[in-house]
Short mmCIF file of C-alpha atoms in Angstrom, two decimals:
data_model
loop_
_atom_site.label_atom_id
_atom_site.label_comp_id
_atom_site.label_asym_id
_atom_site.label_seq_id
_atom_site.Cartn_x
_atom_site.Cartn_y
_atom_site.Cartn_z
CA MET A 1 -20.66 -10.96 10.98
CA THR A 2 -20.78 -7.20 11.41
CA ALA A 3 -18.38 -5.01 9.48
CA ILE A 4 -18.08 -2.34 12.15
CA GLY A 5 -14.56 -2.27 13.56
CA GLN A 6 -13.63 -5.45 11.72
CA ARG A 7 -10.07 -5.92 10.50
CA LEU A 8 -9.77 -7.45 7.04
CA GLU A 9 -7.29 -10.16 7.94
CA ARG A 10 -9.67 -11.36 10.65
CA LEU A 11 -12.40 -11.91 8.07
CA VAL A 12 -10.05 -14.30 6.26
CA SER A 13 -8.65 -15.94 9.39
CA ALA A 14 -12.16 -16.65 10.68
CA ARG A 15 -12.89 -18.60 7.50
CA ALA A 16 -9.55 -20.43 7.73
CA GLU A 17 -10.32 -21.55 11.27
CA ARG A 18 -13.58 -23.15 10.15
CA ARG A 19 -12.41 -24.81 6.91
CA PRO A 20 -8.58 -24.83 6.77
CA ASP A 21 -8.37 -27.49 4.05
CA ASP A 22 -10.68 -25.73 1.58
CA CYS A 23 -9.05 -24.13 -1.47
CA ALA A 24 -8.49 -20.39 -1.01
CA VAL A 25 -6.33 -19.06 -3.86
CA VAL A 26 -5.51 -20.41 -7.32
CA ASP A 27 -2.88 -19.01 -9.68
CA GLU A 28 -1.04 -20.45 -12.67
CA ALA A 29 1.53 -22.17 -10.46
CA GLU A 30 -0.29 -23.41 -7.37
CA ARG A 31 -3.44 -23.84 -5.30
CA LEU A 32 -3.32 -22.65 -1.68
CA SER A 33 -5.68 -23.90 1.00
CA PHE A 34 -6.93 -21.52 3.67
CA GLY A 35 -4.57 -23.20 6.13
CA ASP A 36 -1.60 -22.74 3.77
CA LEU A 37 -2.56 -19.10 3.25
CA GLU A 38 -2.72 -18.53 7.01
CA ARG A 39 0.69 -20.07 7.62
CA ARG A 40 2.38 -18.17 4.78
CA SER A 41 0.87 -14.85 5.78
CA ASN A 42 1.80 -15.44 9.44
CA ARG A 43 5.44 -15.95 8.45
CA VAL A 44 5.41 -12.70 6.49
CA ALA A 45 3.78 -10.86 9.40
CA ASN A 46 6.22 -12.17 11.99
CA THR A 47 9.19 -11.27 9.80
CA LEU A 48 7.91 -7.74 9.17
CA ILE A 49 7.42 -7.22 12.91
CA ALA A 50 10.96 -8.48 13.55
CA ARG A 51 12.21 -6.01 10.91
CA GLY A 52 10.70 -3.12 12.84
CA LEU A 53 7.24 -2.65 11.32
CA ARG A 54 4.94 -0.86 13.73
CA PRO A 55 1.16 -0.35 13.56
CA GLU A 56 0.21 2.00 10.72
CA GLY A 57 3.67 1.68 9.14
CA ARG A 58 3.62 1.60 5.34
CA VAL A 59 4.70 -1.47 3.38
CA CYS A 60 5.06 -1.00 -0.37
CA VAL A 61 4.30 -4.35 -2.00
CA LEU A 62 6.24 -5.07 -5.18
CA VAL A 63 4.93 -8.55 -5.99
CA PRO A 64 3.19 -9.68 -9.21
CA LYS A 65 -0.38 -10.87 -8.82
CA SER A 66 -0.09 -14.38 -7.42
CA ALA A 67 -0.96 -16.53 -4.42
CA THR A 68 2.30 -15.28 -2.94
CA ALA A 69 1.11 -11.68 -3.32
CA ILE A 70 -2.16 -12.44 -1.50
CA ALA A 71 -0.23 -14.06 1.37
CA GLY A 72 2.09 -11.04 1.47
CA ILE A 73 -0.79 -8.55 1.65
CA LEU A 74 -2.45 -10.50 4.45
CA GLY A 75 0.91 -10.63 6.24
CA VAL A 76 1.24 -6.85 6.05
CA LEU A 77 -2.22 -6.41 7.58
CA LYS A 78 -1.58 -9.02 10.30
CA ALA A 79 1.56 -7.12 11.28
CA GLY A 80 -0.51 -3.94 11.63
CA GLY A 81 0.93 -2.35 8.51
CA VAL A 82 -0.70 -0.31 5.78
CA CYS A 83 -0.49 -2.00 2.39
CA VAL A 84 0.63 0.06 -0.62
CA PRO A 85 0.43 -2.15 -3.74
CA LEU A 86 2.84 -1.09 -6.47
CA ASP A 87 2.47 -1.64 -10.20
CA ALA A 88 5.77 -3.27 -11.14
CA THR A 89 5.23 -2.31 -14.80
CA SER A 90 5.19 1.43 -14.03
CA PRO A 91 8.24 3.59 -14.78
CA THR A 92 10.83 3.84 -12.03
CA LEU A 93 10.25 7.58 -11.54
CA ARG A 94 6.54 7.06 -10.93
CA LEU A 95 7.18 4.20 -8.50
CA ALA A 96 9.78 6.31 -6.71
CA SER A 97 7.23 9.12 -6.34
CA VAL A 98 4.79 6.73 -4.64
CA VAL A 99 7.45 5.27 -2.35
CA GLU A 100 8.76 8.71 -1.35
CA GLN A 101 5.24 9.83 -0.46
CA CYS A 102 5.02 6.83 1.90
CA SER A 103 8.37 7.57 3.58
CA PRO A 104 9.51 5.97 5.79
CA CYS A 105 8.36 2.61 4.52
CA LEU A 106 9.36 -1.01 4.09
CA LEU A 107 9.52 -2.78 0.74
CA LEU A 108 8.10 -6.28 0.28
CA VAL A 109 9.70 -7.63 -2.90
CA ALA A 110 9.27 -10.77 -5.00
CA PRO A 111 12.50 -12.24 -6.43
CA GLU A 112 11.42 -11.43 -10.00
CA CYS A 113 11.02 -7.75 -9.02
CA ALA A 114 14.48 -7.41 -7.45
CA ALA A 115 15.84 -5.27 -10.29
CA VAL A 116 12.84 -2.91 -10.12
CA ALA A 117 13.28 -2.61 -6.35
CA GLU A 118 16.95 -1.76 -6.81
CA ARG A 119 16.11 1.01 -9.29
CA ILE A 120 13.52 2.43 -6.89
CA THR A 121 16.02 2.37 -4.03
CA ASP A 122 18.55 4.25 -6.16
CA ALA A 123 15.94 6.85 -7.18
CA VAL A 124 14.49 7.79 -3.77
CA ALA A 125 15.99 10.02 -1.11
CA PRO A 126 18.14 8.40 1.61
CA GLY A 127 16.06 7.20 4.54
CA THR A 128 12.90 6.75 2.48
CA ILE A 129 13.09 2.95 2.62
CA SER A 130 13.69 1.68 6.14
CA GLY A 131 14.09 -1.96 5.13
CA VAL A 132 13.48 -4.56 2.43
CA LEU A 133 11.91 -7.98 2.90
CA ARG A 134 12.68 -10.22 -0.05
CA LEU A 135 10.12 -12.97 -0.25
CA GLY A 136 11.78 -16.22 0.71
CA GLU A 137 13.59 -14.64 3.64
CA GLU A 138 10.50 -15.18 5.81
CA GLU A 139 10.41 -18.96 5.39
CA SER A 140 12.26 -19.65 8.64
CA ALA A 141 9.91 -17.44 10.69
CA ALA A 142 7.21 -18.84 12.96
CA ASP A 143 3.98 -19.68 11.14
CA THR A 144 1.80 -18.99 14.16
CA ALA A 145 -0.37 -15.89 14.15
CA PRO A 146 1.13 -12.75 15.71
CA ALA A 147 -0.63 -11.14 18.65
CA PRO A 148 -4.11 -9.86 17.74
CA LEU A 149 -4.28 -6.17 16.95
CA PRO A 150 -6.88 -3.67 18.12
CA ASN A 151 -9.42 -2.63 15.55
CA GLY A 152 -7.39 -0.71 13.03
CA ASP A 153 -7.63 2.40 10.95
CA SER A 154 -5.83 2.47 7.61
CA ALA A 155 -5.52 -0.79 5.69
CA TYR A 156 -4.40 0.46 2.28
CA ILE A 157 -3.10 3.52 0.50
CA LEU A 158 -4.06 3.30 -3.17
CA PHE A 159 -2.42 5.73 -5.58
CA THR A 160 -4.34 7.14 -8.53
CA SER A 161 -3.56 9.73 -11.17
CA GLY A 162 -3.24 13.24 -9.74
CA SER A 163 -3.85 16.56 -11.49
CA ALA A 164 -0.89 18.19 -9.69
CA GLY A 165 1.58 16.16 -11.75
CA ARG A 166 2.16 13.23 -9.39
CA PRO A 167 0.08 10.27 -8.17
CA LYS A 168 -2.20 10.98 -5.20
CA GLY A 169 -2.72 8.51 -2.36
CA VAL A 170 -6.20 7.57 -1.17
CA SER A 171 -6.33 6.17 2.37
CA ILE A 172 -8.66 3.17 2.69
CA THR A 173 -9.63 1.91 6.14
CA HIS A 174 -10.40 -1.62 7.28
CA SER A 175 -14.00 -0.64 8.00
CA ASN A 176 -14.35 1.00 4.55
CA VAL A 177 -13.62 -2.30 2.84
CA ALA A 178 -15.36 -4.54 5.39
CA HIS A 179 -18.57 -2.53 5.11
CA PHE A 180 -18.86 -3.06 1.37
CA VAL A 181 -17.62 -6.65 1.37
CA THR A 182 -20.08 -7.70 4.09
CA TRP A 183 -23.01 -6.12 2.26
CA ALA A 184 -22.02 -7.28 -1.23
CA ASN A 185 -21.33 -10.87 -0.21
CA GLY A 186 -24.79 -11.11 1.30
CA HIS A 187 -26.58 -9.19 -1.44
CA PHE A 188 -25.05 -11.12 -4.33
CA GLY A 189 -24.95 -14.45 -2.53
CA LEU A 190 -21.24 -15.32 -2.41
CA ARG A 191 -20.76 -18.67 -0.71
CA PRO A 192 -18.28 -21.51 -0.21
CA GLY A 193 -17.72 -23.33 -3.48
CA ASP A 194 -17.96 -20.17 -5.58
CA ARG A 195 -15.07 -19.48 -7.91
CA ILE A 196 -14.35 -15.76 -8.05
CA SER A 197 -12.04 -14.07 -10.54
CA CYS A 198 -9.44 -11.46 -9.72
CA GLN A 199 -8.78 -9.85 -13.08
CA LEU A 200 -8.18 -6.30 -11.90
CA PRO A 201 -4.66 -5.30 -10.79
CA LEU A 202 -4.06 -5.44 -7.05
CA HIS A 203 -3.50 -1.66 -6.97
CA PHE A 204 -7.12 -1.13 -8.16
CA ASP A 205 -9.67 -0.74 -5.37
CA GLY A 206 -12.07 -3.06 -7.22
CA SER A 207 -9.69 -5.94 -6.54
CA LEU A 208 -10.37 -5.54 -2.81
CA TRP A 209 -13.82 -7.07 -3.23
CA ASP A 210 -12.40 -9.87 -5.36
CA VAL A 211 -9.82 -10.70 -2.69
CA PHE A 212 -11.62 -10.10 0.60
CA GLY A 213 -15.06 -10.92 -0.74
CA ALA A 214 -13.98 -14.33 -2.00
CA LEU A 215 -11.80 -15.25 0.98
CA SER A 216 -14.24 -14.08 3.66
CA ALA A 217 -17.03 -16.05 1.96
CA GLY A 218 -14.95 -19.22 1.79
CA ALA A 219 -14.91 -19.10 -2.01
CA GLU A 220 -11.97 -19.83 -4.30
CA LEU A 221 -10.08 -16.76 -5.57
CA HIS A 222 -8.83 -17.36 -9.13
CA LEU A 223 -6.09 -14.91 -10.13
CA VAL A 224 -5.93 -13.79 -13.75
CA SER A 225 -2.26 -13.29 -14.59
CA GLY A 226 -0.93 -10.77 -17.07
CA ARG A 227 -0.38 -13.50 -19.64
CA ARG A 228 -4.01 -14.65 -19.49
CA ASN A 229 -5.15 -11.04 -19.88
CA LEU A 230 -3.35 -10.53 -23.18
CA LEU A 231 -6.00 -11.66 -25.67
CA PRO A 232 -9.81 -11.90 -25.69
CA SER A 233 -9.49 -15.62 -26.45
CA THR A 234 -7.20 -16.27 -23.46
CA VAL A 235 -9.61 -14.46 -21.12
CA ALA A 236 -12.44 -16.64 -22.43
CA ASP A 237 -10.29 -19.74 -21.94
CA PHE A 238 -9.55 -18.67 -18.36
CA ILE A 239 -13.26 -18.31 -17.54
CA ARG A 240 -13.97 -21.78 -18.95
CA GLU A 241 -11.00 -23.54 -17.37
CA SER A 242 -11.54 -21.93 -13.96
CA ARG A 243 -15.30 -22.61 -14.13
CA LEU A 244 -15.90 -19.14 -12.74
CA THR A 245 -19.17 -18.39 -11.01
CA GLN A 246 -18.46 -14.64 -10.66
CA TRP A 247 -16.41 -12.31 -12.85
CA LEU A 248 -15.64 -8.63 -12.22
CA THR A 249 -14.07 -6.91 -15.22
CA VAL A 250 -13.88 -3.60 -17.12
CA PRO A 251 -15.77 -2.48 -20.25
CA SER A 252 -12.70 -2.56 -22.50
CA VAL A 253 -12.35 -6.32 -21.89
CA LEU A 254 -16.03 -6.98 -22.58
CA THR A 255 -15.81 -4.83 -25.71
CA SER A 256 -12.74 -6.54 -27.16
CA MET A 257 -14.16 -10.01 -26.45
CA ALA A 258 -17.42 -9.07 -28.18
CA ALA A 259 -15.59 -7.53 -31.14
CA ARG A 260 -13.71 -10.78 -31.71
CA ASP A 261 -16.80 -12.90 -30.99
CA VAL A 262 -15.00 -15.29 -28.63
CA VAL A 263 -18.13 -16.14 -26.63
CA ALA A 264 -20.39 -18.95 -27.84
CA ASP A 265 -24.12 -19.19 -27.19
CA GLY A 266 -24.58 -20.56 -23.67
CA ASP A 267 -20.83 -20.36 -22.99
CA PHE A 268 -19.42 -20.41 -19.43
CA PRO A 269 -22.24 -22.62 -18.04
CA GLU A 270 -21.31 -22.14 -14.37
CA LEU A 271 -21.01 -18.35 -14.54
CA ARG A 272 -23.84 -16.67 -12.61
CA ARG A 273 -22.76 -13.05 -12.33
CA ILE A 274 -20.80 -10.54 -14.43
CA PHE A 275 -19.93 -7.16 -12.93
CA TRP A 276 -18.22 -4.29 -14.68
CA GLY A 277 -17.05 -0.85 -13.62
CA GLY A 278 -14.47 1.84 -14.20
CA ASP A 279 -15.94 3.10 -17.48
CA VAL A 280 -19.09 3.20 -19.59
CA LEU A 281 -20.10 -0.01 -21.39
CA SER A 282 -21.76 0.54 -24.76
CA LEU A 283 -25.25 -0.89 -25.18
CA PRO A 284 -24.47 -2.91 -28.35
CA VAL A 285 -21.70 -4.69 -26.45
CA LEU A 286 -23.98 -5.34 -23.48
CA ARG A 287 -26.69 -6.73 -25.78
CA TYR A 288 -24.12 -9.09 -27.32
CA TRP A 289 -23.21 -10.48 -23.91
CA MET A 290 -26.78 -10.77 -22.70
CA ALA A 291 -27.78 -12.62 -25.88
CA ARG A 292 -24.85 -15.04 -25.57
CA LEU A 293 -25.30 -15.67 -21.83
CA PRO A 294 -29.04 -15.54 -21.03
CA ASN A 295 -28.60 -17.20 -17.62
CA VAL A 296 -26.08 -14.66 -16.30
CA ARG A 297 -26.98 -11.60 -14.20
CA PHE A 298 -25.28 -8.40 -15.39
CA THR A 299 -24.50 -5.56 -12.96
CA ASN A 300 -23.01 -2.13 -13.62
CA MET A 301 -20.94 -0.90 -10.67
CA TYR A 302 -19.97 2.71 -10.03
CA GLY A 303 -17.70 4.23 -7.42
CA PRO A 304 -14.60 6.42 -7.23
CA THR A 305 -11.67 5.10 -5.18
CA GLU A 306 -12.43 7.81 -2.60
CA THR A 307 -15.71 6.01 -1.80
CA THR A 308 -14.13 2.50 -1.60
CA ILE A 309 -14.83 -0.09 -4.29
CA VAL A 310 -18.48 0.60 -5.20
CA ALA A 311 -20.89 3.39 -4.30
CA SER A 312 -23.88 2.30 -6.40
CA CYS A 313 -24.91 -0.53 -8.69
CA HIS A 314 -27.57 -1.44 -11.21
CA THR A 315 -28.52 -5.00 -12.13
CA LEU A 316 -30.32 -5.47 -15.43
CA ARG A 317 -33.33 -7.76 -15.50
CA SER A 318 -33.42 -7.79 -19.31
CA ALA A 319 -31.58 -6.33 -22.30
CA PRO A 320 -31.80 -2.52 -22.57
CA ASP A 321 -34.59 -1.12 -24.73
CA GLU A 322 -33.66 0.01 -28.23
CA ASP A 323 -34.25 3.65 -27.28
CA ALA A 324 -32.01 3.44 -24.19
CA THR A 325 -28.84 5.54 -24.27
CA ALA A 326 -26.78 4.10 -21.40
CA VAL A 327 -26.93 1.75 -18.43
CA PRO A 328 -27.78 3.63 -15.21
CA ILE A 329 -25.30 3.69 -12.35
CA GLY A 330 -28.25 2.70 -10.19
CA ARG A 331 -28.96 3.38 -6.54
CA PRO A 332 -26.44 3.88 -3.71
CA VAL A 333 -25.50 0.75 -1.78
CA PRO A 334 -26.72 0.71 1.85
CA GLY A 335 -24.84 3.16 4.05
CA LYS A 336 -23.92 5.47 1.16
CA HIS A 337 -25.85 8.51 -0.01
CA PHE A 338 -25.95 10.45 -3.31
CA GLN A 339 -26.86 14.07 -3.84
CA VAL A 340 -26.90 15.92 -7.17
CA LEU A 341 -26.19 19.62 -6.62
CA ASP A 342 -26.33 22.56 -9.00
CA LYS A 343 -23.59 25.17 -9.37
CA ASP A 344 -24.98 27.06 -6.35
CA MET A 345 -24.82 23.91 -4.16
CA ARG A 346 -28.60 23.53 -4.20
CA PRO A 347 -30.28 20.15 -4.78
CA ALA A 348 -30.97 19.56 -8.45
CA GLN A 349 -34.50 18.73 -9.50
CA PRO A 350 -35.29 15.16 -10.67
CA GLY A 351 -34.07 14.84 -14.24
CA GLU A 352 -31.70 17.82 -13.92
CA VAL A 353 -27.99 17.17 -14.51
CA GLY A 354 -25.65 18.43 -11.79
CA ASP A 355 -22.53 17.61 -9.79
CA LEU A 356 -22.69 14.26 -8.00
CA HIS A 357 -21.67 14.24 -4.33
CA ILE A 358 -21.35 11.11 -2.17
CA SER A 359 -21.41 10.70 1.62
CA GLY A 360 -21.69 7.92 4.18
CA ALA A 361 -19.82 4.68 4.81
CA GLY A 362 -16.71 4.10 2.75
CA LEU A 363 -15.49 7.68 2.34
CA THR A 364 -11.73 7.97 2.60
CA PRO A 365 -10.70 9.88 5.72
CA ALA A 366 -8.19 11.88 3.66
CA TYR A 367 -5.79 11.95 0.78
CA TRP A 368 -2.46 10.73 2.07
CA ARG A 369 -0.44 13.66 3.40
CA ASP A 370 -2.37 16.17 1.28
CA PRO A 371 -4.65 18.28 3.50
CA ALA A 372 -5.11 20.93 0.80
CA LEU A 373 -6.48 18.43 -1.72
CA THR A 374 -8.61 16.84 1.00
CA ALA A 375 -10.13 20.22 1.88
CA LYS A 376 -10.80 20.95 -1.79
CA SER A 377 -12.40 17.59 -2.57
CA PHE A 378 -14.60 17.12 0.52
CA VAL A 379 -17.27 19.59 1.57
CA GLU A 380 -19.66 20.04 4.47
CA TRP A 381 -23.21 20.15 3.14
CA PRO A 382 -25.49 21.69 4.16
CA SER A 383 -23.21 24.22 5.79
CA GLY A 384 -23.05 23.65 9.54
CA SER A 385 -24.55 20.15 9.34
CA GLY A 386 -21.30 18.33 10.05
CA ARG A 387 -22.05 15.98 7.16
CA ARG A 388 -19.10 15.30 4.88
CA TRP A 389 -19.53 14.84 1.11
CA TYR A 390 -17.06 13.92 -1.62
CA ARG A 391 -17.16 16.03 -4.79
CA THR A 392 -16.84 13.30 -7.41
CA GLY A 393 -16.38 15.60 -10.41
CA ASP A 394 -18.95 13.42 -12.19
CA LEU A 395 -22.10 14.84 -13.72
CA ALA A 396 -25.27 12.90 -12.97
CA ARG A 397 -29.03 13.08 -12.71
CA GLN A 398 -31.64 11.23 -10.68
CA ASP A 399 -34.74 10.05 -12.49
CA GLY A 400 -38.27 9.89 -11.13
CA ARG A 401 -37.72 6.34 -9.83
CA GLY A 402 -34.72 7.39 -7.74
CA VAL A 403 -32.21 5.79 -10.12
CA PHE A 404 -29.02 7.72 -10.92
CA HIS A 405 -27.54 8.18 -14.39
CA PHE A 406 -23.97 9.17 -15.32
CA HIS A 407 -23.48 12.15 -17.66
CA GLY A 408 -19.71 12.47 -17.98
CA ARG A 409 -17.12 14.56 -16.19
CA ALA A 410 -17.09 18.18 -15.08
CA ASP A 411 -13.26 18.32 -15.16
CA ARG A 412 -10.30 16.88 -17.09
CA GLN A 413 -10.30 13.42 -15.58
CA ILE A 414 -11.03 10.50 -17.89
CA LYS A 415 -11.40 6.74 -17.69
CA SER A 416 -9.53 4.51 -20.11
CA SER A 417 -9.54 0.69 -19.90
CA GLY A 418 -10.63 0.98 -16.27
CA HIS A 419 -7.82 3.38 -15.32
CA ARG A 420 -8.58 6.79 -13.84
CA ILE A 421 -6.38 9.33 -15.60
CA GLU A 422 -5.90 13.03 -14.90
CA LEU A 423 -5.06 14.65 -18.23
CA ASP A 424 -3.28 17.43 -16.34
CA GLU A 425 -0.83 14.86 -14.92
CA VAL A 426 -0.02 13.73 -18.47
CA ALA A 427 0.36 17.37 -19.53
CA ALA A 428 2.66 18.14 -16.59
CA ALA A 429 4.95 15.24 -17.50
CA LEU A 430 4.94 16.29 -21.15
CA ARG A 431 5.92 19.87 -20.30
CA GLU A 432 9.07 18.58 -18.62
CA LEU A 433 10.39 17.03 -21.83
CA PRO A 434 13.15 18.85 -23.72
CA GLY A 435 12.54 20.46 -27.10
CA LEU A 436 8.97 21.64 -26.47
CA LYS A 437 7.71 25.20 -26.25
CA ASP A 438 4.07 24.47 -25.47
CA THR A 439 1.85 21.41 -24.99
CA ALA A 440 -1.81 20.45 -24.61
CA VAL A 441 -3.35 17.09 -23.72
CA VAL A 442 -6.97 16.14 -24.46
CA SER A 443 -9.02 12.99 -24.96
CA VAL A 444 -11.34 11.80 -27.72
CA PRO A 445 -13.67 8.79 -27.85
CA ALA A 446 -11.89 5.63 -28.90
CA PRO A 447 -13.23 3.69 -31.89
CA GLY A 448 -15.30 0.67 -30.98
CA ALA A 449 -16.69 2.21 -27.78
CA GLU A 450 -13.59 1.27 -25.79
CA GLY A 451 -13.37 4.40 -23.67
CA ASN A 452 -11.06 7.31 -24.43
CA ARG A 453 -7.84 7.94 -26.32
CA ILE A 454 -5.30 10.45 -25.06
CA CYS A 455 -4.09 12.99 -27.62
CA ALA A 456 -1.12 15.36 -27.32
CA ALA A 457 -0.58 18.55 -29.30
CA TYR A 458 2.79 20.27 -29.03
CA VAL A 459 4.71 23.28 -30.28
CA PRO A 460 8.42 22.51 -30.85
CA ALA A 461 10.94 24.87 -29.28
CA PRO A 462 12.95 27.00 -31.72
CA GLY A 463 15.59 24.89 -33.43
CA SER A 464 13.99 21.65 -32.28
CA ALA A 465 11.88 19.14 -34.21
CA PRO A 466 11.07 16.19 -31.92
CA GLU A 467 9.18 13.30 -33.48
CA PRO A 468 6.17 11.72 -31.73
CA ALA A 469 8.00 8.40 -31.34
CA GLN A 470 10.86 10.19 -29.57
CA LEU A 471 8.48 12.07 -27.27
CA ARG A 472 6.54 8.90 -26.47
CA THR A 473 9.77 7.12 -25.50
CA LEU A 474 10.80 9.97 -23.20
CA LEU A 475 7.34 10.15 -21.67
CA ALA A 476 7.30 6.38 -21.05
CA ALA A 477 10.12 6.92 -18.53
CA LYS A 478 7.71 9.03 -16.45
CA LEU A 479 4.25 7.55 -16.99
CA PRO A 480 2.75 4.04 -17.27
CA GLN A 481 1.70 2.77 -20.70
CA TYR A 482 -1.99 3.41 -20.15
CA MET A 483 -1.31 7.15 -19.65
CA LEU A 484 0.70 7.64 -22.86
CA PRO A 485 -0.91 9.59 -25.73
CA SER A 486 -1.83 7.47 -28.73
CA GLN A 487 -2.26 10.43 -31.09
CA TRP A 488 0.23 13.28 -31.53
CA ARG A 489 0.18 16.51 -33.50
CA ALA A 490 2.92 19.10 -34.01
CA CYS A 491 1.55 22.65 -34.24
CA GLU A 492 2.95 26.10 -34.97
CA SER A 493 0.84 27.41 -32.08
CA LEU A 494 -1.94 26.20 -29.80
CA PRO A 495 -5.42 27.77 -29.75
CA MET A 496 -6.04 30.10 -26.80
CA ASN A 497 -9.27 31.27 -25.19
CA ALA A 498 -10.22 34.81 -24.19
CA ASN A 499 -8.38 34.41 -20.87
CA GLY A 500 -5.10 33.61 -22.60
CA LYS A 501 -5.23 29.94 -21.59
CA ILE A 502 -5.09 26.89 -23.83
CA ASP A 503 -8.48 26.23 -25.41
CA HIS A 504 -8.76 22.50 -24.78
CA LEU A 505 -12.09 22.26 -26.60
CA ALA A 506 -10.48 23.68 -29.75
CA VAL A 507 -7.54 21.29 -29.40
CA ARG A 508 -9.99 18.40 -29.04
CA ARG A 509 -11.79 19.49 -32.22
CA MET A 510 -8.46 19.40 -34.06
CA PHE A 511 -8.06 15.71 -33.27
CA LEU A 512 -11.71 14.91 -33.99
CA ASP A 513 -11.48 16.70 -37.36
CA GLU A 514 -8.28 14.80 -38.10
CA ARG A 515 -10.12 11.51 -37.61
CA THR A 516 -13.11 12.43 -39.77
CA GLY A 517 -11.25 14.37 -42.43
#
């Protein structure tokens, strides 16, 4: 089945037509067949249409990860809407910022999220939310499919951390997702009978392969709830009990499970593939996993949200050599192209580190309602060629075999536990707190090779002496937990560079010296 012009819900419906009684989605409470999933999503779609949803209208989905959430997302797409998954654990102000950027929009709300939805409604400007569909209200609607839609454009808007002090929306098209899913399912051999995990949150672009890859292949999608994600031992139990054949996760999970040695030799006998992405996995941790699970294929996946799910991958045939320093990010997937450029926008030589640019299938058409950021982040190269490239902000090199290697960031964006975080967004929120004269936010490597820790230095305002615990509580009303600093330091003044700006390298050294002192 070609991916060109394909709508995502059609990929799932086509599978449901062939095998309606096969299991589609499994969560802690229920198992849904493909036929059940079709009927539930049709009811949601028909109700949204009756409530006034028009093609390309935004629907903000406030539903915990569950079979119900998957049916809701498919219903949004069947109705022609654009799905905006919300993280129900985020602070109200952050959720309100996302919803206001999608104005006007509908809300799709699970009963257990009713209080969160009410707080969002109170926080946004009048007219932002054009209607609310509370799940359960659709049960009396027809369960037949709504009229087929023409090949669509936007399928999702996914919000990530933004350096301007608010989340930025990345538009993802149906064809963006379908292109990768169609290739990846064939390349990695997804098939009916597979049991695929969905551990990533539904507002992560990586979850799109879990969901649409599994369902379009006729595999079972096994949802990892928040409770099962709490401990390394409960994640291991989930893999065993679900008899997973494929697991996509993040390095922090692999690291914590290795540190607590919860994996036995030859564990997870039906698991064939482990994928990770979103951060760098340390080689000692990878060697632990490869020694424990010799029959599993391990693949590193790389790709910013702006390039949709995955832009390149590297599958290891054996454990890394002792003199290796990191796992490569590999070669671009078919339809995508990498170019390493120097500071003068000239191609870097093999082995030379430069700025990584990506073009081809999967590029977002634009940041949502932000033409200035779109113009800044996407360039025509070579000039006059008409070819559009995304400036990733990542440093990389290409070796003599054509394999690409990651060499960190050129800006102040970090990855932590799979989350993309703009340190300037954290700093902007911190500056708004009372009792502070000056602030600086940096990151340092976390112990145990688990990514990065966010650190905040601050100068109290005259007559004020805020404690870190107080500042953290105030900041938690603006930012999600994963963006909160874990180390704090009160200073009489902050180091400045020759241009009179905060010297972030000097601030970073302060925290590193504090750890080693």
